[in-house]
């Protein structure tokens, strides 16, 4: 167990000198995105609430159980809306010279990094709510498939455009170097 | 180029294609309508039966005409380094596939193809869904000619692009003689067939009969479930005996079916290396030919099960960069090979692998607790509740899933290893068998780490490494190791000058 912090034994490079992704300064998303998250969570919550309460009240023969389920659904709905706000504070991205990272998650934390020389293409998208709040969503595609695509929501359209141009330029450069 | 130049002229497929196109339509129709056809066969003189027969004959006649027209209106040719197809009975469809976008050209021959001495050509492209192209039947020589033109174009392109980047003239591509890496003998096939996963076959048979029973019930009103229930509830000695006999019979049938399936699918399998690509040819009736360019290989996996270990064989899968949207299995499968053949294949694809010095990282034992909870405790509680509710003595047996999960979880944790070398990552695992998954670090596309509150309390993290042909996921890894691995992989990928494909 003494080598637990060593990645491999025949080191060719100084592992401690590697750029550490953990020490990056994360850029938070636009505050307006928090409102967008609240609204979309509220929409889901309303559907849940309406569905469960209509079900509970229209099936009186299920008497205590229907209400229990509806009560649970109410709690879950409240949690969904609250969580949208909490989760926002944990979302962020960071751009380094050669890669881009997005992290998210309050309890289940996750962090994805895509090197620029693996980017296939990127696109900018705006949903209905995004347009209303003047936000953009940047998606970065790699050849690794859907699960590896990096999606950064809640960017100002201007920032998103700049980021996209920067990424595509870096990608081109790295390919030319190859 | 005298004889080959005609590929540049719009031309029809081989006239034999009419037969194949017709067969294709008939197959589609039968697959869609077999329950109706069954009614006709069972009860041909009923009023319904006659009408259906007339309709069926009508459809058959129309499809014959349709296939003839479809054939005469289908042209393919090469133009400006593009493979072009003009087709369409009612609408005119023009499809141009640039050679650059062609990923692979595979040949397929089923029994009819073999009999008619033609091949079906499948052109796989890098485009989105539905853009792949299939020529139903063209003569083998013509198909080979077509493939050669595309491959020659690709070779030239490769040479000219490297030329730009590299002042040293590249070594001219020498047409290497194909090297046979391995061939399966009938004896090998029997070993493979016996050691396949019979539980899977049993499940397929079971699902098939369930589906059949459903169809028959709906169409003819044969209540198979009800009859079965009657037989099983009458727990006479006869019933018990029948059950006891049925189990070995079921296993026997499963075994026979897997064996036949294996032989049909992998008969005469040959694994070749042709210059820069690998090729697997196999099949008794349907001769399948699949090839992968060496540079496209992303993941190599080899597994063995307890049964396979008795024979000392491994199954190997070679995964290439794919269009994930298509979600097709484009891997090369070698259903059985011996240790030295695995080594030889690895040596051919990744020559540095044999010199790799790996450091192994284990999975934290607390994974066992999680697995037992999810796969053992929760199901056991559910089954227990069901058994108590139904007062079913037999259902209590299902709660045995709990000790089973403890045992399997323990085996899983004991075998899981993440092995890292400066150039390679190998993920080892297997509960009863062994599995190994190898990726070259410079081919990684992105790295993802995540952790749950429970993992963080123990200083653990899950590491996911993605390539264009598959990924390695390793949960419950020491957080410091995971982070260092992530930083190192990113560093390697970002420094790498070799193209990942």
XYZ file of C-alpha atoms in Angstrom:
679
model
C 0.000 0.000 0.000
C 3.027 2.287 0.153
C 2.796 3.003 -3.556
C -0.807 4.071 -3.468
C 0.023 7.612 -4.422
C 2.289 6.582 -7.221
C 0.622 6.174 -10.555
C 3.242 3.925 -12.022
C 6.688 2.870 -11.068
C 8.790 3.505 -14.170
C 8.284 7.231 -14.159
C 9.638 9.060 -17.159
C 8.277 12.447 -16.263
C 8.011 14.280 -13.004
C 4.470 13.425 -11.976
C 4.382 16.103 -9.312
C 5.103 18.694 -11.975
C 1.958 17.862 -13.937
C -0.584 20.628 -14.296
C -3.248 19.770 -11.760
C -6.818 20.076 -12.888
C -7.905 20.247 -9.255
C -6.248 23.601 -8.686
C -8.060 25.400 -11.452
C -10.038 28.504 -10.767
C -13.594 27.670 -11.766
C -15.654 30.316 -13.525
C -19.263 30.280 -12.270
C -22.191 30.376 -14.681
C -24.271 33.519 -15.258
C -26.581 34.316 -12.302
C -29.508 34.563 -14.729
C -29.069 30.843 -15.334
C -30.099 30.222 -11.733
C -33.488 31.754 -12.541
C -33.730 29.562 -15.650
C -33.011 26.499 -13.510
C -35.618 27.558 -10.946
C -38.251 28.053 -13.644
C -37.656 24.731 -15.376
C -37.524 22.902 -12.024
C -40.777 24.605 -11.035
C -42.401 23.423 -14.268
C -41.416 19.816 -13.506
C -42.598 20.244 -9.921
C -45.984 21.586 -11.051
C -46.500 18.564 -13.324
C -45.578 16.238 -10.439
C -47.853 18.023 -7.997
C -50.851 18.237 -10.301
C -50.468 14.603 -11.365
C -50.126 13.191 -7.866
C -52.841 15.308 -6.215
C -55.364 14.733 -8.993
C -54.620 11.028 -8.701
C -54.909 11.068 -4.887
C -58.171 13.010 -4.806
C -59.828 11.140 -7.679
C -59.194 7.717 -6.129
C -60.865 7.980 -2.710
C -60.864 4.195 -2.215
C -57.068 4.278 -1.980
C -57.628 6.662 0.896
C -54.581 6.839 3.098
C -52.097 5.593 0.492
C -53.079 8.087 -2.212
C -52.479 10.965 0.168
C -49.193 9.506 1.360
C -47.976 9.241 -2.230
C -49.160 12.783 -2.988
C -47.474 14.062 0.170
C -44.229 12.358 -0.823
C -44.496 13.837 -4.300
C -44.968 17.275 -2.768
C -41.774 16.851 -0.762
C -39.924 15.607 -3.848
C -41.201 18.567 -5.880
C -40.060 21.007 -3.238
C -36.686 19.302 -3.212
C -36.403 19.511 -7.022
C -36.899 23.281 -6.907
C -34.526 23.734 -3.966
C -31.920 21.521 -5.542
C -31.933 23.612 -8.740
C -30.694 26.538 -6.658
C -28.138 24.535 -4.674
C -26.758 22.742 -7.750
C -26.209 26.055 -9.526
C -23.523 27.066 -7.041
C -21.552 23.928 -7.819
C -21.528 24.313 -11.585
C -18.591 25.960 -13.247
C -16.054 25.696 -16.009
C -12.401 26.407 -16.541
C -10.355 26.915 -19.662
C -6.676 26.084 -19.738
C -4.193 26.429 -22.543
C -4.923 22.986 -23.917
C -8.199 21.804 -22.465
C -11.554 22.769 -21.074
C -13.212 21.450 -17.926
C -16.768 21.498 -16.641
C -17.728 20.488 -13.142
C -21.071 20.054 -11.493
C -22.828 18.361 -8.598
C -23.392 19.113 -4.954
C -23.463 15.611 -3.463
C -22.468 13.653 -6.544
C -19.625 15.747 -7.841
C -18.372 15.279 -11.349
C -15.739 16.875 -13.497
C -15.120 16.312 -17.216
C -12.118 17.509 -19.157
C -11.768 17.546 -22.933
C -8.409 18.335 -24.525
C -8.724 20.770 -27.421
C -6.909 18.446 -29.800
C -9.759 15.939 -29.399
C -12.608 18.345 -30.155
C -14.639 17.403 -33.227
C -16.913 20.418 -33.319
C -18.883 22.727 -31.031
C -22.252 24.337 -31.254
C -24.201 27.057 -29.530
C -27.818 26.616 -28.630
C -30.560 28.663 -27.045
C -33.709 27.191 -25.584
C -36.895 29.192 -25.179
C -36.023 30.140 -21.599
C -32.406 30.816 -22.569
C -33.530 33.296 -25.192
C -35.777 35.062 -22.718
C -32.878 35.479 -20.283
C -30.267 36.076 -22.975
C -28.197 32.969 -22.315
C -26.465 30.403 -24.508
C -25.421 26.814 -24.132
C -22.108 25.645 -25.532
C -21.718 21.970 -26.420
C -18.338 20.507 -27.276
C -18.343 17.235 -29.166
C -15.581 14.651 -29.209
C -15.347 11.352 -31.059
C -15.948 9.607 -27.762
C -19.706 9.764 -28.128
C -22.583 11.346 -26.327
C -21.490 10.500 -22.824
C -18.280 12.456 -23.296
C -19.725 15.576 -24.849
C -19.109 18.570 -22.676
C -22.063 20.907 -22.223
C -21.709 24.291 -20.580
C -25.058 26.016 -20.013
C -25.730 29.500 -18.696
C -23.214 31.510 -20.694
C -23.718 34.985 -22.087
C -24.102 34.639 -25.884
C -21.064 36.851 -26.292
C -18.888 34.753 -23.958
C -20.148 31.550 -25.535
C -19.248 32.795 -29.001
C -15.768 33.850 -27.854
C -15.224 30.508 -26.131
C -16.318 28.646 -29.234
C -13.957 30.606 -31.459
C -11.118 30.100 -28.984
C -11.717 26.347 -28.804
C -11.968 25.917 -32.553
C -8.783 27.948 -33.050
C -6.918 25.879 -30.476
C -8.215 22.690 -32.074
C -7.027 23.803 -35.486
C -3.625 24.761 -34.123
C -3.132 21.460 -32.367
C -4.068 19.591 -35.530
C -1.667 21.623 -37.618
C 1.105 20.843 -35.161
C 0.484 17.149 -35.581
C -7.404 0.369 -66.196
C -9.188 -0.975 -69.273
C -11.530 -3.335 -67.591
C -11.845 -1.300 -64.420
C -12.632 1.960 -66.146
C -16.197 0.815 -66.588
C -16.727 1.423 -62.892
C -16.654 5.074 -63.857
C -19.705 4.549 -66.075
C -23.162 4.438 -64.528
C -24.046 0.787 -64.379
C -26.579 -1.573 -62.912
C -25.832 -4.241 -60.393
C -25.453 -7.804 -61.520
C -28.750 -9.036 -63.073
C -28.687 -11.629 -60.332
C -29.501 -8.794 -57.965
C -33.150 -9.031 -59.014
C -33.407 -12.357 -57.217
C -31.784 -10.927 -54.114
C -33.904 -7.799 -54.092
C -37.006 -9.933 -54.463
C -35.900 -12.227 -51.648
C -35.262 -9.186 -49.499
C -38.799 -7.901 -49.996
C -40.319 -11.322 -49.438
C -38.343 -11.659 -46.238
C -39.544 -8.279 -45.033
C -43.142 -9.154 -45.874
C -42.992 -12.542 -44.194
C -41.387 -11.060 -41.115
C -44.163 -8.485 -40.860
C -47.041 -10.777 -41.653
C -46.137 -14.238 -40.431
C -48.950 -14.473 -37.880
C -51.489 -13.769 -40.645
C -49.831 -16.276 -42.952
C -50.016 -18.792 -40.131
C -53.794 -18.412 -40.010
C -53.976 -19.092 -43.730
C -51.843 -22.205 -43.386
C -53.847 -23.525 -40.485
C -57.256 -22.689 -41.844
C -56.974 -22.073 -45.602
C -60.620 -22.543 -46.571
C -62.191 -20.028 -44.223
C -63.477 -16.807 -45.789
C -60.771 -14.840 -44.075
C -58.149 -17.269 -45.336
C -59.121 -16.858 -48.991
C -59.092 -13.075 -48.826
C -55.752 -13.094 -47.085
C -54.340 -15.521 -49.642
C -55.441 -13.246 -52.452
C -53.936 -10.227 -50.733
C -50.707 -12.112 -50.070
C -50.432 -13.205 -53.698
C -51.169 -9.655 -54.785
C -48.451 -8.283 -52.540
C -46.022 -10.913 -53.798
C -46.795 -9.986 -57.408
C -46.454 -6.270 -56.734
C -43.148 -6.811 -54.959
C -41.870 -8.802 -57.926
C -42.708 -5.931 -60.290
C -41.337 -3.456 -57.792
C -38.032 -5.315 -57.467
C -37.671 -5.464 -61.256
C -38.287 -1.734 -61.579
C -36.067 -0.976 -58.596
C -33.312 -3.016 -60.219
C -33.534 -1.305 -63.601
C -33.500 2.126 -62.006
C -30.539 1.473 -59.740
C -27.192 2.689 -61.024
C -23.870 3.018 -59.309
C -20.597 4.496 -60.472
C -17.502 6.365 -59.422
C -17.153 10.028 -60.213
C -14.707 12.636 -58.907
C -13.552 10.415 -56.080
C -17.080 9.825 -54.966
C -19.170 6.702 -54.999
C -22.481 7.640 -56.552
C -25.772 5.805 -56.532
C -28.835 6.789 -58.496
C -31.974 4.953 -57.557
C -35.628 5.232 -56.744
C -38.809 3.847 -58.207
C -41.119 6.786 -57.617
C -38.753 9.456 -56.443
C -35.307 9.912 -57.792
C -32.658 9.440 -55.151
C -29.082 10.494 -55.772
C -26.510 9.599 -53.188
C -22.894 10.701 -53.401
C -20.433 9.343 -50.897
C -17.007 10.976 -51.045
C -14.166 8.467 -50.655
C -12.879 10.504 -47.716
C -16.005 9.767 -45.773
C -15.901 6.020 -46.391
C -14.855 4.238 -43.218
C -14.934 0.702 -44.427
C -16.150 -1.479 -47.259
C -17.297 -4.888 -46.147
C -18.479 -7.814 -48.212
C -21.227 -10.133 -47.160
C -22.321 -13.320 -48.849
C -25.219 -15.405 -47.732
C -26.121 -18.762 -49.217
C -27.900 -17.182 -52.188
C -24.972 -14.877 -52.849
C -22.616 -17.831 -52.777
C -24.843 -19.790 -55.093
C -25.052 -16.896 -57.533
C -21.395 -16.009 -57.014
C -21.999 -12.387 -56.126
C -21.398 -10.320 -52.984
C -23.336 -7.666 -51.159
C -21.203 -4.613 -50.531
C -21.717 -2.562 -47.412
C -20.159 0.850 -47.425
C -19.934 2.404 -44.014
C -19.489 6.148 -43.872
C -18.566 8.632 -41.215
C -21.802 10.480 -41.766
C -24.883 10.500 -39.687
C -27.587 7.876 -39.556
C -28.908 6.339 -42.753
C -26.018 7.451 -44.886
C -24.461 4.074 -45.244
C -24.824 2.417 -48.580
C -25.526 -1.138 -49.561
C -25.176 -2.690 -52.988
C -27.283 -5.837 -52.946
C -25.395 -7.891 -55.454
C -22.405 -7.230 -57.610
C -19.824 -9.606 -58.973
C -16.978 -10.373 -56.617
C -14.281 -9.095 -58.989
C -16.113 -5.838 -59.463
C -16.586 -5.445 -55.708
C -12.898 -6.024 -55.115
C -12.048 -3.560 -57.822
C -14.275 -0.982 -56.190
C -12.696 -1.526 -52.812
C -9.223 -1.344 -54.290
C -9.983 2.004 -55.941
C -11.216 3.462 -52.651
C -8.337 2.026 -50.632
C -5.793 3.200 -53.185
C -7.275 6.672 -52.982
C -7.100 6.613 -49.193
C -3.490 5.417 -49.208
C -2.525 8.179 -51.588
C -4.268 10.760 -49.458
C -2.519 9.580 -46.374
C 0.851 9.735 -48.067
C 0.238 13.211 -49.453
C -0.891 14.644 -46.123
C 2.060 13.230 -44.240
C 4.212 14.603 -47.018
C 3.177 18.123 -46.135
C 3.993 17.792 -42.480
C 7.137 15.776 -42.878
C 9.969 16.748 -45.201
C 11.356 13.208 -45.226
C 9.641 11.321 -48.038
C 7.526 8.591 -46.494
C 8.261 4.987 -47.218
C 6.205 3.998 -50.235
C 3.329 1.767 -49.312
C 4.282 -1.765 -50.145
C 1.429 -4.115 -50.762
C 2.221 -6.613 -48.063
C 1.139 -10.184 -48.440
C -1.737 -10.938 -46.059
C -0.518 -12.592 -42.903
C -2.791 -15.155 -41.284
C -2.915 -14.450 -37.577
C -5.241 -17.250 -36.663
C -7.731 -19.708 -38.077
C -10.327 -21.701 -36.165
C -10.563 -25.414 -36.780
C -13.861 -27.321 -36.348
C -12.434 -28.641 -33.081
C -11.892 -25.107 -31.824
C -15.423 -24.204 -32.856
C -16.884 -27.034 -30.812
C -14.908 -25.886 -27.785
C -16.140 -22.342 -28.332
C -19.718 -23.496 -28.811
C -19.692 -25.561 -25.639
C -18.184 -22.768 -23.587
C -20.509 -20.003 -24.804
C -22.958 -18.426 -22.430
C -25.844 -20.899 -22.394
C -27.896 -18.854 -20.001
C -28.170 -16.230 -22.716
C -29.374 -18.773 -25.278
C -31.844 -20.145 -22.761
C -33.168 -16.631 -22.200
C -33.510 -16.080 -25.947
C -35.388 -19.360 -26.407
C -37.587 -18.498 -23.480
C -38.341 -15.034 -24.850
C -39.039 -16.514 -28.273
C -41.577 -18.974 -26.901
C -43.212 -16.314 -24.779
C -43.578 -14.142 -27.876
C -44.909 -17.116 -29.864
C -47.401 -17.951 -27.154
C -48.584 -14.343 -27.114
C -49.061 -14.267 -30.873
C -50.917 -17.580 -30.939
C -53.114 -16.487 -28.087
C -54.071 -13.306 -29.882
C -54.571 -14.867 -33.288
C -56.065 -18.241 -32.638
C -57.182 -18.026 -29.062
C -54.863 -20.774 -27.860
C -54.421 -20.078 -24.218
C -50.973 -21.551 -23.695
C -50.372 -19.800 -20.377
C -53.595 -21.108 -18.938
C -52.757 -24.665 -19.985
C -49.275 -24.381 -18.557
C -50.659 -23.070 -15.312
C -53.086 -25.983 -15.134
C -50.306 -28.475 -15.662
C -47.995 -26.926 -13.122
C -50.593 -26.479 -10.417
C -51.536 -30.123 -10.708
C -48.442 -31.050 -8.760
C -48.759 -34.731 -9.380
C -45.769 -37.038 -9.511
C -46.072 -36.817 -13.264
C -45.779 -33.040 -13.139
C -42.727 -33.208 -10.919
C -41.131 -35.793 -13.171
C -41.856 -33.654 -16.209
C -40.191 -30.662 -14.554
C -37.163 -32.723 -13.598
C -36.881 -33.975 -17.167
C -37.530 -30.566 -18.654
C -34.531 -28.898 -16.994
C -31.793 -31.083 -18.525
C -33.731 -31.087 -21.795
C -33.817 -27.300 -21.769
C -30.089 -27.145 -21.046
C -29.459 -29.689 -23.775
C -31.487 -27.721 -26.313
C -29.733 -24.495 -25.332
C -26.378 -26.172 -25.744
C -27.303 -27.603 -29.128
C -28.603 -24.268 -30.361
C -25.531 -22.346 -29.202
C -23.310 -24.941 -30.776
C -25.122 -24.734 -34.101
C -25.207 -20.944 -33.937
C -21.496 -20.787 -33.215
C -20.661 -23.119 -36.063
C -22.906 -21.270 -38.516
C -21.525 -17.911 -37.534
C -17.843 -18.642 -37.088
C -17.265 -21.566 -39.422
C -13.854 -21.399 -41.027
C -12.996 -18.153 -39.236
C -9.764 -16.624 -40.406
C -8.135 -13.573 -38.897
C -5.818 -11.797 -41.303
C -3.522 -8.880 -41.313
C -3.357 -7.095 -44.644
C -0.806 -4.330 -44.491
C -2.385 -1.665 -42.326
C -5.664 -3.363 -41.688
C -7.112 -6.426 -40.025
C -9.760 -8.669 -41.463
C -11.996 -11.399 -40.110
C -13.744 -13.747 -42.525
C -16.198 -16.296 -41.186
C -19.524 -18.042 -41.591
C -20.845 -21.265 -43.043
C -23.802 -20.093 -45.130
C -23.438 -16.365 -44.817
C -19.824 -15.517 -45.408
C -19.024 -12.355 -43.495
C -15.999 -10.244 -44.059
C -15.231 -7.458 -41.636
C -12.162 -5.313 -41.699
C -10.714 -2.621 -39.497
C -7.878 -0.264 -40.289
C -5.142 -0.536 -37.707
C -5.153 3.179 -36.944
C -8.845 3.054 -36.111
C -8.475 0.498 -33.343
C -9.281 2.088 -29.983
C -9.995 -0.671 -27.502
C -8.980 -4.312 -27.285
C -10.769 -6.603 -24.912
C -10.192 -10.255 -24.136
C -12.264 -12.289 -21.738
C -12.462 -15.811 -20.449
C -15.168 -17.564 -18.466
C -14.784 -20.573 -16.164
C -15.934 -22.854 -19.014
C -13.613 -21.179 -21.471
C -10.744 -21.476 -19.017
C -11.096 -25.262 -19.028
C -10.287 -25.168 -22.733
C -7.788 -22.371 -22.250
C -9.527 -20.047 -24.666
C -10.305 -16.345 -24.673
C -12.808 -14.305 -26.613
C -11.321 -11.214 -28.182
C -13.042 -8.054 -29.325
C -11.285 -5.330 -31.232
C -13.219 -2.084 -31.171
C -12.721 0.695 -33.663
C -13.656 4.336 -33.659
C -17.328 4.424 -34.488
C -20.094 6.774 -35.086
C -21.846 6.371 -31.799
C -25.164 7.601 -33.173
C -25.344 4.556 -35.395
C -24.863 2.387 -32.376
C -23.812 -0.530 -34.502
C -21.394 -3.134 -33.440
C -18.441 -2.580 -35.689
C -16.037 -4.586 -33.592
C -14.040 -7.515 -34.826
C -14.921 -10.581 -32.809
C -12.691 -13.565 -32.415
C -14.856 -15.925 -30.391
C -12.032 -18.125 -29.259
C -8.269 -18.111 -29.250
C -5.495 -19.418 -27.073
C -3.230 -17.379 -24.843
C -0.373 -17.270 -27.340
C -2.750 -16.125 -30.066
C -3.961 -13.331 -27.796
C -0.343 -12.362 -27.194
C 0.450 -12.543 -30.882
C -2.531 -10.362 -31.800
C -1.635 -7.815 -29.140
C 1.929 -7.873 -30.364
C 0.766 -7.124 -33.887
C -1.571 -4.296 -32.923
C 0.307 -2.749 -30.011
C 3.934 -3.908 -30.230
C 5.012 -1.955 -27.140
C 2.494 -3.675 -24.928
C 4.738 -6.626 -24.108
C 7.373 -4.299 -22.659
C 4.903 -2.300 -20.624
C 5.526 -2.156 -16.895
C 2.238 -1.781 -15.137
C 1.446 -0.504 -11.705
C -1.766 -2.035 -10.458
C -4.333 -0.101 -8.465
C -7.069 -1.962 -6.645
C -10.629 -1.104 -5.991
C -11.439 -0.102 -2.417
C -13.168 -2.944 -0.521
C -16.091 -0.676 0.387
C -17.369 -1.266 -3.173
C -18.470 -4.691 -1.876
C -20.766 -3.033 0.653
C -22.381 -0.921 -2.062
C -22.805 -3.877 -4.419
C -24.262 -6.090 -1.697
C -26.697 -3.340 -0.761
C -27.876 -2.691 -4.328
C -27.792 -6.186 -5.813
C -28.291 -8.246 -2.667
C -29.999 -6.474 0.200
C -32.619 -4.473 -1.710
C -33.737 -7.381 -3.957
C -33.713 -9.748 -0.965
C -35.997 -7.430 1.012
C -38.289 -7.142 -1.998
C -38.392 -10.907 -2.580
C -38.829 -11.536 1.122
C -41.783 -9.182 1.232
C -43.279 -10.867 -1.839
C -42.787 -14.321 -0.344
C -44.364 -13.263 2.952
C -47.277 -11.647 1.115
C -47.896 -14.600 -1.239
C -47.025 -17.199 1.403
C -44.968 -18.870 -1.297
C -42.384 -21.236 0.149
C -40.428 -21.336 -3.104
C -40.215 -17.562 -3.238
C -38.247 -17.509 0.010
C -35.483 -19.175 -2.008
C -35.081 -15.945 -3.928
C -33.786 -14.188 -0.821
C -30.658 -16.302 -1.308
C -29.683 -13.482 -3.662
C -28.329 -11.782 -0.526
C -25.536 -14.264 0.333
C -24.939 -14.692 -3.397
C -24.353 -10.957 -3.755
C -21.892 -11.002 -0.855
C -19.927 -13.793 -2.476
C -19.968 -12.264 -5.954
C -19.217 -8.778 -4.662
C -16.222 -10.142 -2.823
C -14.977 -11.962 -5.960
C -15.506 -8.815 -8.021
C -13.522 -6.580 -5.688
C -10.735 -9.111 -5.409
C -10.194 -9.241 -9.163
C -10.733 -5.631 -10.200
C -7.461 -3.860 -11.117
C -6.647 -0.666 -12.900
C -3.212 -1.073 -14.391
C -1.362 1.936 -15.668
C 1.779 2.216 -17.712
C 3.047 5.461 -19.261
C 1.482 4.367 -22.568
C -1.364 2.015 -21.699
C -4.272 1.526 -19.363
C -5.641 -1.928 -18.685
C -8.820 -2.539 -16.760
C -8.963 -6.035 -15.281
C -12.007 -7.657 -13.822
C -14.426 -10.527 -13.857
C -16.421 -12.294 -11.197
C -16.089 -15.916 -12.268
C -14.021 -15.356 -15.367
C -11.399 -12.797 -16.244
C -11.647 -9.820 -18.496
C -9.028 -7.405 -19.736
C -9.610 -4.152 -21.542
C -6.719 -2.279 -23.060
C -6.515 1.269 -24.343
C -3.612 3.337 -25.513
C -3.443 6.533 -23.510
C -2.817 8.827 -26.470
C -6.123 7.742 -28.006
C -8.160 9.046 -25.086
C -10.849 11.582 -25.961
C -11.858 12.865 -22.571
C -11.524 12.133 -18.877
C -14.301 12.283 -16.337
C -14.103 11.879 -12.579
C -16.965 11.821 -10.144
C -17.548 11.077 -6.501
C -20.495 10.482 -4.215
C -20.542 11.756 -0.614
C -19.852 8.197 0.530
C -16.826 7.928 -1.735
C -15.464 11.287 -0.612
C -15.661 10.266 3.040
C -13.272 7.424 2.243
C -11.122 9.471 -0.098
C -12.308 7.652 -3.212
C -13.291 8.709 -6.720
C -14.638 7.076 -9.883
C -12.497 7.473 -12.955
C -13.883 7.250 -16.503
C -11.595 7.355 -19.495
C -13.284 7.636 -22.891
C -11.972 6.751 -26.325
C -13.797 6.821 -29.645
C -14.360 3.062 -29.467
C -15.190 2.436 -25.827
C -14.268 3.466 -22.340
C -12.674 2.294 -19.134
C -14.606 2.978 -15.966
C -13.125 2.348 -12.577
C -15.185 3.259 -9.521
C -13.859 3.376 -5.962
C -10.322 4.321 -6.864
C -8.116 6.161 -4.417
C -8.882 9.835 -5.074
C -5.247 10.887 -5.235
C -4.483 8.152 -7.773
C -7.542 9.040 -9.826
C -6.608 12.711 -9.936
C -3.009 11.978 -10.802
C -4.147 9.552 -13.499
C -6.467 12.198 -14.912
C -3.737 14.839 -14.932
C -1.254 12.459 -16.510
C -3.650 11.240 -19.219
C -4.559 14.819 -20.132
C -0.899 15.759 -20.211
C -0.091 12.840 -22.493
C -2.999 13.518 -24.841
C -2.211 17.225 -25.031
C 1.473 16.590 -25.722
C 0.794 13.825 -28.220
C 1.599 14.506 -31.812
C 0.383 11.235 -33.219
C -3.157 11.301 -34.558
C -5.546 9.197 -32.506
C -7.087 7.765 -35.668
